[in-house]
């Protein structure tokens, strides 16, 4: 991949518009009759494939199954090895928290502990979100600051919450306190880098005080913390690519990820139709749109083949809706594959379709994994999709004389 | 790509011969009936494709449109990011100047300036090459040296010339003096790195003196300098690949580029026939021939589809001429694509054909972009073409035991 410093100097801003349509986890495996993409009736995607060029991408590298963080970081044009996003940061951005460089974020689970201090339930019986809110309120009013470090607590869902430690000189190089089994005590946050020693002390003190505040509650009388991390030092898409980008996503995590690279988050509603409506309503304000379809991944994770097919078929008729807006470049792809057979993210490459006036056609005719393996783009790291989209939008100048 | 230090240790020199035939900018886009390569009748290239193996290459990386410098540096087997060639160096080598490590070269435009020192024409009405020669002669006889630094001036064409500053401790980290618009004064050469401060002073003094020498001329009474640069520290092809290489090119820039990596420049005449004749006449003296066909690019830049087709068809019958010389390896490719639709270099990959006794055939049958996307070589960085050519010439030993 071309170095960021050079990329910055090549990027220009003609009035062309790029749409990156991500069907999360869309790539799959055949279960008899074909993959969901092969089984789905997608006349509009197929026409776009026939007029565009296909390929397949590796989110990180061949054989590596990515989480949503690295998978999106790649699609946005960044090196997912260089820019790793910690779980705490991901969770915090996922609920819309605005983090700064002095913050260490961690995921928290409310948990149950017996009289001997042994964990009896790592999720406190998945308490209700309401109960979670009540506990967070109690904790927030009792613990606002520790040794000059601000403590910020937010409910996520059920037993899950986020805690952010805000103060100078903090470091997220700490191991999880979750013992990963019941019948064992919660761990102290082990220091993975000497720079995190003070942070470890503050976290320990936080847990001590928190256990005192909610010690008499039931079933959630303690907590387990995981994924301590700080913001990666990501340059914005505006800085790197001279884009004015917007994100449309119904799930908080993807809005959070888009926020990390400086996209403006548009209110997208709940349905796919809502999302395309949001794009239409904001068409004149941006030159790059990331539109995220969640359910292809959800049904892949559920192993629900038929439902995944239905989501793909639901997206298909929005291609002409999109084309009516007269975009200059459309890329359709996944962030990673989620085969129903595996019920999880997988290492299989993403199918990729790029359409513009300037693509070199490859005579493929269907947007399927198999056709993508025969596509003119070949097999690429996913982080090359951004330079390709920019090039097709005539947004990159020549490198060298 | 394998590191240079290892490459050196693997390269050997059996008596095999490699021919790298570059049709500049040959890759294109379809305009209805297909790309120029698809429309052209090329029975001999197609036969070579059927017997060889195809693929596609990225000069720099996907989506990046290269200038001729990085595009050729890649084809010659070098990393185009590591070895960047400045515009001044490119222009100087393009007119056959032999540069050394103590030289800073710059492109110059003769320009017109009014009584207030404001630029009125950045190209001095594109004066004739003859007038340019007269001015360069005046300047050369008046300005030979500044503070121990030799000043060398050469006419390029019309308003364009080259100035080389030769002396120890010079540095090319200077901004252009061209204000990029009329009605503004020429800029002083801004220092981009403190190491270039002395060079800046010398350039300023040069411009001061030059303005005095040609101040009363019309319309060219001043100059604008651009692309200050020094030679990249390129190891030679002999050093890296143990080759004895020759270059045949009708245009100076490509002869210059070949010279930078230590190729011997053969007199090639003007026509494609002349170029192949030069190869034949020097066949015994070299084991690597770079033969450059310019016009595919020129007609691409003109947007002249039919003429680009004609050039490809003109090259085709020289394939049997070449085969009669009994080469061991032939590679046919472009340095970058130049689609008529864009009238400029583009980011689309190059079609690549490699023929030798040892290629693994891929059952492709035409030398076209689309066939190349299905070729057995897949999609590669262009700098991998050199190791592949060497390997097919049995010029690389085994790596490791």
PDB file of C-alpha atoms in Angstrom, chain A residues 218-398:
ATOM      1  CA  UNK A 218     -28.304  -8.581  43.834  1.00  0.00           C
ATOM      2  CA  UNK A 219     -27.449 -10.320  41.547  1.00  0.00           C
ATOM      3  CA  UNK A 220     -24.901  -7.751  40.295  1.00  0.00           C
ATOM      4  CA  UNK A 221     -22.574  -7.068  43.227  1.00  0.00           C
ATOM      5  CA  UNK A 222     -19.285  -6.740  41.354  1.00  0.00           C
ATOM      6  CA  UNK A 223     -17.819  -6.203  37.876  1.00  0.00           C
ATOM      7  CA  UNK A 224     -15.260  -7.598  35.449  1.00  0.00           C
ATOM      8  CA  UNK A 225     -13.273  -5.271  33.169  1.00  0.00           C
ATOM      9  CA  UNK A 226     -11.905  -6.181  29.738  1.00  0.00           C
ATOM     10  CA  UNK A 227     -10.183  -4.618  26.753  1.00  0.00           C
ATOM     11  CA  UNK A 228      -8.440  -1.633  28.352  1.00  0.00           C
ATOM     12  CA  UNK A 229      -7.370   0.578  25.480  1.00  0.00           C
ATOM     13  CA  UNK A 230      -6.704   4.051  24.191  1.00  0.00           C
ATOM     14  CA  UNK A 231      -7.731   5.705  20.943  1.00  0.00           C
ATOM     15  CA  UNK A 232      -5.528   4.758  18.010  1.00  0.00           C
ATOM     16  CA  UNK A 233      -3.912   7.827  16.489  1.00  0.00           C
ATOM     17  CA  UNK A 234      -5.941   7.632  13.263  1.00  0.00           C
ATOM     18  CA  UNK A 235      -5.598  10.503  10.810  1.00  0.00           C
ATOM     19  CA  UNK A 236      -9.010  11.541   9.532  1.00  0.00           C
ATOM     20  CA  UNK A 237     -10.323  10.697   6.084  1.00  0.00           C
ATOM     21  CA  UNK A 238     -10.367  14.385   5.380  1.00  0.00           C
ATOM     22  CA  UNK A 239      -6.691  14.706   6.260  1.00  0.00           C
ATOM     23  CA  UNK A 240      -5.618  11.584   4.358  1.00  0.00           C
ATOM     24  CA  UNK A 241      -7.952  11.509   1.395  1.00  0.00           C
ATOM     25  CA  UNK A 242      -9.342  15.063   1.281  1.00  0.00           C
ATOM     26  CA  UNK A 243     -12.829  13.632   1.525  1.00  0.00           C
ATOM     27  CA  UNK A 244     -15.905  15.026   3.193  1.00  0.00           C
ATOM     28  CA  UNK A 245     -17.342  11.708   4.390  1.00  0.00           C
ATOM     29  CA  UNK A 246     -20.631  10.649   5.952  1.00  0.00           C
ATOM     30  CA  UNK A 247     -21.678   7.381   7.585  1.00  0.00           C
ATOM     31  CA  UNK A 248     -25.103   5.799   7.658  1.00  0.00           C
ATOM     32  CA  UNK A 249     -25.413   2.817   9.976  1.00  0.00           C
ATOM     33  CA  UNK A 250     -28.163   1.540  12.217  1.00  0.00           C
ATOM     34  CA  UNK A 251     -25.851  -0.121  14.757  1.00  0.00           C
ATOM     35  CA  UNK A 252     -23.817   1.977  17.188  1.00  0.00           C
ATOM     36  CA  UNK A 253     -20.521   0.128  16.698  1.00  0.00           C
ATOM     37  CA  UNK A 254     -20.316   0.996  13.017  1.00  0.00           C
ATOM     38  CA  UNK A 255     -21.254   4.577  13.692  1.00  0.00           C
ATOM     39  CA  UNK A 256     -18.476   4.595  16.272  1.00  0.00           C
ATOM     40  CA  UNK A 257     -15.947   3.137  13.844  1.00  0.00           C
ATOM     41  CA  UNK A 258     -16.879   5.696  11.213  1.00  0.00           C
ATOM     42  CA  UNK A 259     -16.534   8.425  13.810  1.00  0.00           C
ATOM     43  CA  UNK A 260     -12.962   7.347  14.564  1.00  0.00           C
ATOM     44  CA  UNK A 261     -11.888   8.286  11.025  1.00  0.00           C
ATOM     45  CA  UNK A 262     -13.794  11.533  11.100  1.00  0.00           C
ATOM     46  CA  UNK A 263     -16.974  10.660   9.219  1.00  0.00           C
ATOM     47  CA  UNK A 264     -20.060  12.656  10.081  1.00  0.00           C
ATOM     48  CA  UNK A 265     -22.683  10.270  11.426  1.00  0.00           C
ATOM     49  CA  UNK A 266     -26.079  10.709   9.791  1.00  0.00           C
ATOM     50  CA  UNK A 267     -29.307   9.683  11.479  1.00  0.00           C
ATOM     51  CA  UNK A 268     -30.219   6.566   9.550  1.00  0.00           C
ATOM     52  CA  UNK A 269     -33.354   5.233  11.172  1.00  0.00           C
ATOM     53  CA  UNK A 270     -33.911   1.515  11.532  1.00  0.00           C
ATOM     54  CA  UNK A 271     -34.554   0.019   8.102  1.00  0.00           C
ATOM     55  CA  UNK A 272     -32.540  -0.276   4.907  1.00  0.00           C
ATOM     56  CA  UNK A 273     -35.035   2.078   3.278  1.00  0.00           C
ATOM     57  CA  UNK A 274     -34.381   4.599   6.074  1.00  0.00           C
ATOM     58  CA  UNK A 275     -30.666   4.368   5.411  1.00  0.00           C
ATOM     59  CA  UNK A 276     -30.979   5.070   1.683  1.00  0.00           C
ATOM     60  CA  UNK A 277     -33.425   7.862   2.471  1.00  0.00           C
ATOM     61  CA  UNK A 278     -30.812   9.416   4.760  1.00  0.00           C
ATOM     62  CA  UNK A 279     -28.272   9.233   1.960  1.00  0.00           C
ATOM     63  CA  UNK A 280     -30.635  10.921  -0.451  1.00  0.00           C
ATOM     64  CA  UNK A 281     -31.449  13.680   2.044  1.00  0.00           C
ATOM     65  CA  UNK A 282     -27.785  14.449   2.604  1.00  0.00           C
ATOM     66  CA  UNK A 283     -26.533  13.854  -0.927  1.00  0.00           C
ATOM     67  CA  UNK A 284     -25.341  17.405  -1.541  1.00  0.00           C
ATOM     68  CA  UNK A 285     -23.415  17.769   1.698  1.00  0.00           C
ATOM     69  CA  UNK A 286     -20.779  15.041   1.253  1.00  0.00           C
ATOM     70  CA  UNK A 287     -18.571  13.431  -1.371  1.00  0.00           C
ATOM     71  CA  UNK A 288     -18.227  10.050   0.327  1.00  0.00           C
ATOM     72  CA  UNK A 289     -20.965   7.892   1.845  1.00  0.00           C
ATOM     73  CA  UNK A 290     -20.396   4.758   3.901  1.00  0.00           C
ATOM     74  CA  UNK A 291     -23.685   2.908   4.192  1.00  0.00           C
ATOM     75  CA  UNK A 292     -23.734  -0.113   6.449  1.00  0.00           C
ATOM     76  CA  UNK A 293     -26.189  -3.030   6.277  1.00  0.00           C
ATOM     77  CA  UNK A 294     -26.001  -5.014   9.501  1.00  0.00           C
ATOM     78  CA  UNK A 295     -28.422  -7.903   9.103  1.00  0.00           C
ATOM     79  CA  UNK A 296     -26.414  -9.947   6.571  1.00  0.00           C
ATOM     80  CA  UNK A 297     -23.916 -10.497   9.364  1.00  0.00           C
ATOM     81  CA  UNK A 298     -26.488 -11.048  12.091  1.00  0.00           C
ATOM     82  CA  UNK A 299     -28.185 -13.859  10.174  1.00  0.00           C
ATOM     83  CA  UNK A 300     -24.801 -15.316   9.262  1.00  0.00           C
ATOM     84  CA  UNK A 301     -23.985 -15.423  12.975  1.00  0.00           C
ATOM     85  CA  UNK A 302     -27.362 -17.070  13.620  1.00  0.00           C
ATOM     86  CA  UNK A 303     -26.707 -19.638  10.878  1.00  0.00           C
ATOM     87  CA  UNK A 304     -29.985 -18.541   9.297  1.00  0.00           C
ATOM     88  CA  UNK A 305     -29.299 -19.063   5.591  1.00  0.00           C
ATOM     89  CA  UNK A 306     -32.758 -18.145   4.313  1.00  0.00           C
ATOM     90  CA  UNK A 307     -32.847 -14.921   6.335  1.00  0.00           C
ATOM     91  CA  UNK A 308     -29.421 -13.898   5.046  1.00  0.00           C
ATOM     92  CA  UNK A 309     -30.657 -14.482   1.480  1.00  0.00           C
ATOM     93  CA  UNK A 310     -33.696 -12.310   2.230  1.00  0.00           C
ATOM     94  CA  UNK A 311     -31.559  -9.409   3.469  1.00  0.00           C
ATOM     95  CA  UNK A 312     -29.463  -9.498   0.291  1.00  0.00           C
ATOM     96  CA  UNK A 313     -32.658  -9.499  -1.773  1.00  0.00           C
ATOM     97  CA  UNK A 314     -33.951  -6.602   0.295  1.00  0.00           C
ATOM     98  CA  UNK A 315     -30.840  -4.547  -0.492  1.00  0.00           C
ATOM     99  CA  UNK A 316     -30.899  -5.276  -4.227  1.00  0.00           C
ATOM    100  CA  UNK A 317     -33.745  -2.948  -5.298  1.00  0.00           C
ATOM    101  CA  UNK A 318     -31.954  -0.022  -3.638  1.00  0.00           C
ATOM    102  CA  UNK A 319     -29.237  -0.159  -6.307  1.00  0.00           C
ATOM    103  CA  UNK A 320     -31.432   1.697  -8.839  1.00  0.00           C
ATOM    104  CA  UNK A 321     -32.446   4.099  -6.043  1.00  0.00           C
ATOM    105  CA  UNK A 322     -28.776   4.767  -5.495  1.00  0.00           C
ATOM    106  CA  UNK A 323     -28.014   5.094  -9.215  1.00  0.00           C
ATOM    107  CA  UNK A 324     -30.744   7.717  -9.528  1.00  0.00           C
ATOM    108  CA  UNK A 325     -28.686   9.941  -7.232  1.00  0.00           C
ATOM    109  CA  UNK A 326     -26.008   9.869  -9.956  1.00  0.00           C
ATOM    110  CA  UNK A 327     -22.964   8.797  -7.955  1.00  0.00           C
ATOM    111  CA  UNK A 328     -19.590   8.625  -9.714  1.00  0.00           C
ATOM    112  CA  UNK A 329     -18.324   5.521  -7.949  1.00  0.00           C
ATOM    113  CA  UNK A 330     -20.118   2.679  -6.187  1.00  0.00           C
ATOM    114  CA  UNK A 331     -18.314  -0.044  -4.272  1.00  0.00           C
ATOM    115  CA  UNK A 332     -20.322  -2.951  -2.891  1.00  0.00           C
ATOM    116  CA  UNK A 333     -18.603  -5.367  -0.547  1.00  0.00           C
ATOM    117  CA  UNK A 334     -18.516  -6.915   2.910  1.00  0.00           C
ATOM    118  CA  UNK A 335     -16.223  -6.067   5.782  1.00  0.00           C
ATOM    119  CA  UNK A 336     -15.534  -9.779   6.387  1.00  0.00           C
ATOM    120  CA  UNK A 337     -17.358 -13.007   5.535  1.00  0.00           C
ATOM    121  CA  UNK A 338     -19.875 -14.572   7.931  1.00  0.00           C
ATOM    122  CA  UNK A 339     -20.770 -18.039   6.603  1.00  0.00           C
ATOM    123  CA  UNK A 340     -23.940 -19.546   8.094  1.00  0.00           C
ATOM    124  CA  UNK A 341     -22.011 -22.815   8.235  1.00  0.00           C
ATOM    125  CA  UNK A 342     -19.596 -21.303  10.764  1.00  0.00           C
ATOM    126  CA  UNK A 343     -22.070 -18.995  12.532  1.00  0.00           C
ATOM    127  CA  UNK A 344     -19.215 -16.540  12.981  1.00  0.00           C
ATOM    128  CA  UNK A 345     -16.904 -14.182  11.167  1.00  0.00           C
ATOM    129  CA  UNK A 346     -14.481 -16.061   8.901  1.00  0.00           C
ATOM    130  CA  UNK A 347     -11.235 -15.674   7.000  1.00  0.00           C
ATOM    131  CA  UNK A 348     -12.763 -16.005   3.532  1.00  0.00           C
ATOM    132  CA  UNK A 349     -12.193 -12.985   1.316  1.00  0.00           C
ATOM    133  CA  UNK A 350     -14.925 -10.444   0.672  1.00  0.00           C
ATOM    134  CA  UNK A 351     -16.629 -10.214  -2.677  1.00  0.00           C
ATOM    135  CA  UNK A 352     -16.001  -6.751  -4.152  1.00  0.00           C
ATOM    136  CA  UNK A 353     -17.769  -4.843  -6.909  1.00  0.00           C
ATOM    137  CA  UNK A 354     -16.576  -1.465  -8.159  1.00  0.00           C
ATOM    138  CA  UNK A 355     -18.614   0.480 -10.649  1.00  0.00           C
ATOM    139  CA  UNK A 356     -17.709   3.781 -12.299  1.00  0.00           C
ATOM    140  CA  UNK A 357     -17.433   5.267 -15.758  1.00  0.00           C
ATOM    141  CA  UNK A 358     -13.753   4.356 -15.733  1.00  0.00           C
ATOM    142  CA  UNK A 359     -13.609   0.734 -14.604  1.00  0.00           C
ATOM    143  CA  UNK A 360     -11.971  -1.744 -16.904  1.00  0.00           C
ATOM    144  CA  UNK A 361     -14.776  -4.243 -17.481  1.00  0.00           C
ATOM    145  CA  UNK A 362     -14.044  -7.898 -16.889  1.00  0.00           C
ATOM    146  CA  UNK A 363     -17.104  -9.592 -18.452  1.00  0.00           C
ATOM    147  CA  UNK A 364     -18.349 -10.993 -15.145  1.00  0.00           C
ATOM    148  CA  UNK A 365     -22.133 -10.921 -14.797  1.00  0.00           C
ATOM    149  CA  UNK A 366     -23.183 -11.783 -11.250  1.00  0.00           C
ATOM    150  CA  UNK A 367     -22.257 -10.408  -7.865  1.00  0.00           C
ATOM    151  CA  UNK A 368     -21.264 -13.706  -6.271  1.00  0.00           C
ATOM    152  CA  UNK A 369     -18.170 -15.009  -4.528  1.00  0.00           C
ATOM    153  CA  UNK A 370     -17.335 -17.290  -7.464  1.00  0.00           C
ATOM    154  CA  UNK A 371     -17.630 -14.544 -10.077  1.00  0.00           C
ATOM    155  CA  UNK A 372     -15.536 -12.290  -7.842  1.00  0.00           C
ATOM    156  CA  UNK A 373     -12.691 -14.817  -7.894  1.00  0.00           C
ATOM    157  CA  UNK A 374     -12.694 -14.376 -11.692  1.00  0.00           C
ATOM    158  CA  UNK A 375     -12.946 -10.606 -11.528  1.00  0.00           C
ATOM    159  CA  UNK A 376     -10.548  -8.167 -13.115  1.00  0.00           C
ATOM    160  CA  UNK A 377      -9.476  -6.687  -9.813  1.00  0.00           C
ATOM    161  CA  UNK A 378      -7.935  -9.957  -8.686  1.00  0.00           C
ATOM    162  CA  UNK A 379      -7.355 -10.506  -4.972  1.00  0.00           C
ATOM    163  CA  UNK A 380      -6.416  -7.422  -3.025  1.00  0.00           C
ATOM    164  CA  UNK A 381      -5.934  -6.309   0.559  1.00  0.00           C
ATOM    165  CA  UNK A 382      -9.175  -4.598   1.585  1.00  0.00           C
ATOM    166  CA  UNK A 383      -7.275  -1.418   2.376  1.00  0.00           C
ATOM    167  CA  UNK A 384      -6.637  -0.987  -1.386  1.00  0.00           C
ATOM    168  CA  UNK A 385     -10.355  -0.489  -1.974  1.00  0.00           C
ATOM    169  CA  UNK A 386     -10.104   3.134  -0.839  1.00  0.00           C
ATOM    170  CA  UNK A 387      -7.364   4.115  -3.339  1.00  0.00           C
ATOM    171  CA  UNK A 388      -9.342   2.311  -6.054  1.00  0.00           C
ATOM    172  CA  UNK A 389     -12.549   4.167  -5.193  1.00  0.00           C
ATOM    173  CA  UNK A 390     -10.675   7.483  -5.099  1.00  0.00           C
ATOM    174  CA  UNK A 391      -8.999   6.741  -8.444  1.00  0.00           C
ATOM    175  CA  UNK A 392     -12.344   5.937 -10.054  1.00  0.00           C
ATOM    176  CA  UNK A 393     -13.670   9.235  -8.710  1.00  0.00           C
ATOM    177  CA  UNK A 394     -10.649  10.965 -10.321  1.00  0.00           C
ATOM    178  CA  UNK A 395      -9.677  12.064  -6.822  1.00  0.00           C
ATOM    179  CA  UNK A 396      -5.984  11.088  -7.044  1.00  0.00           C
ATOM    180  CA  UNK A 397      -3.236  12.917  -8.843  1.00  0.00           C
ATOM    181  CA  UNK A 398      -0.348  11.239 -10.612  1.00  0.00           C
TER     182      UNK A 398
END
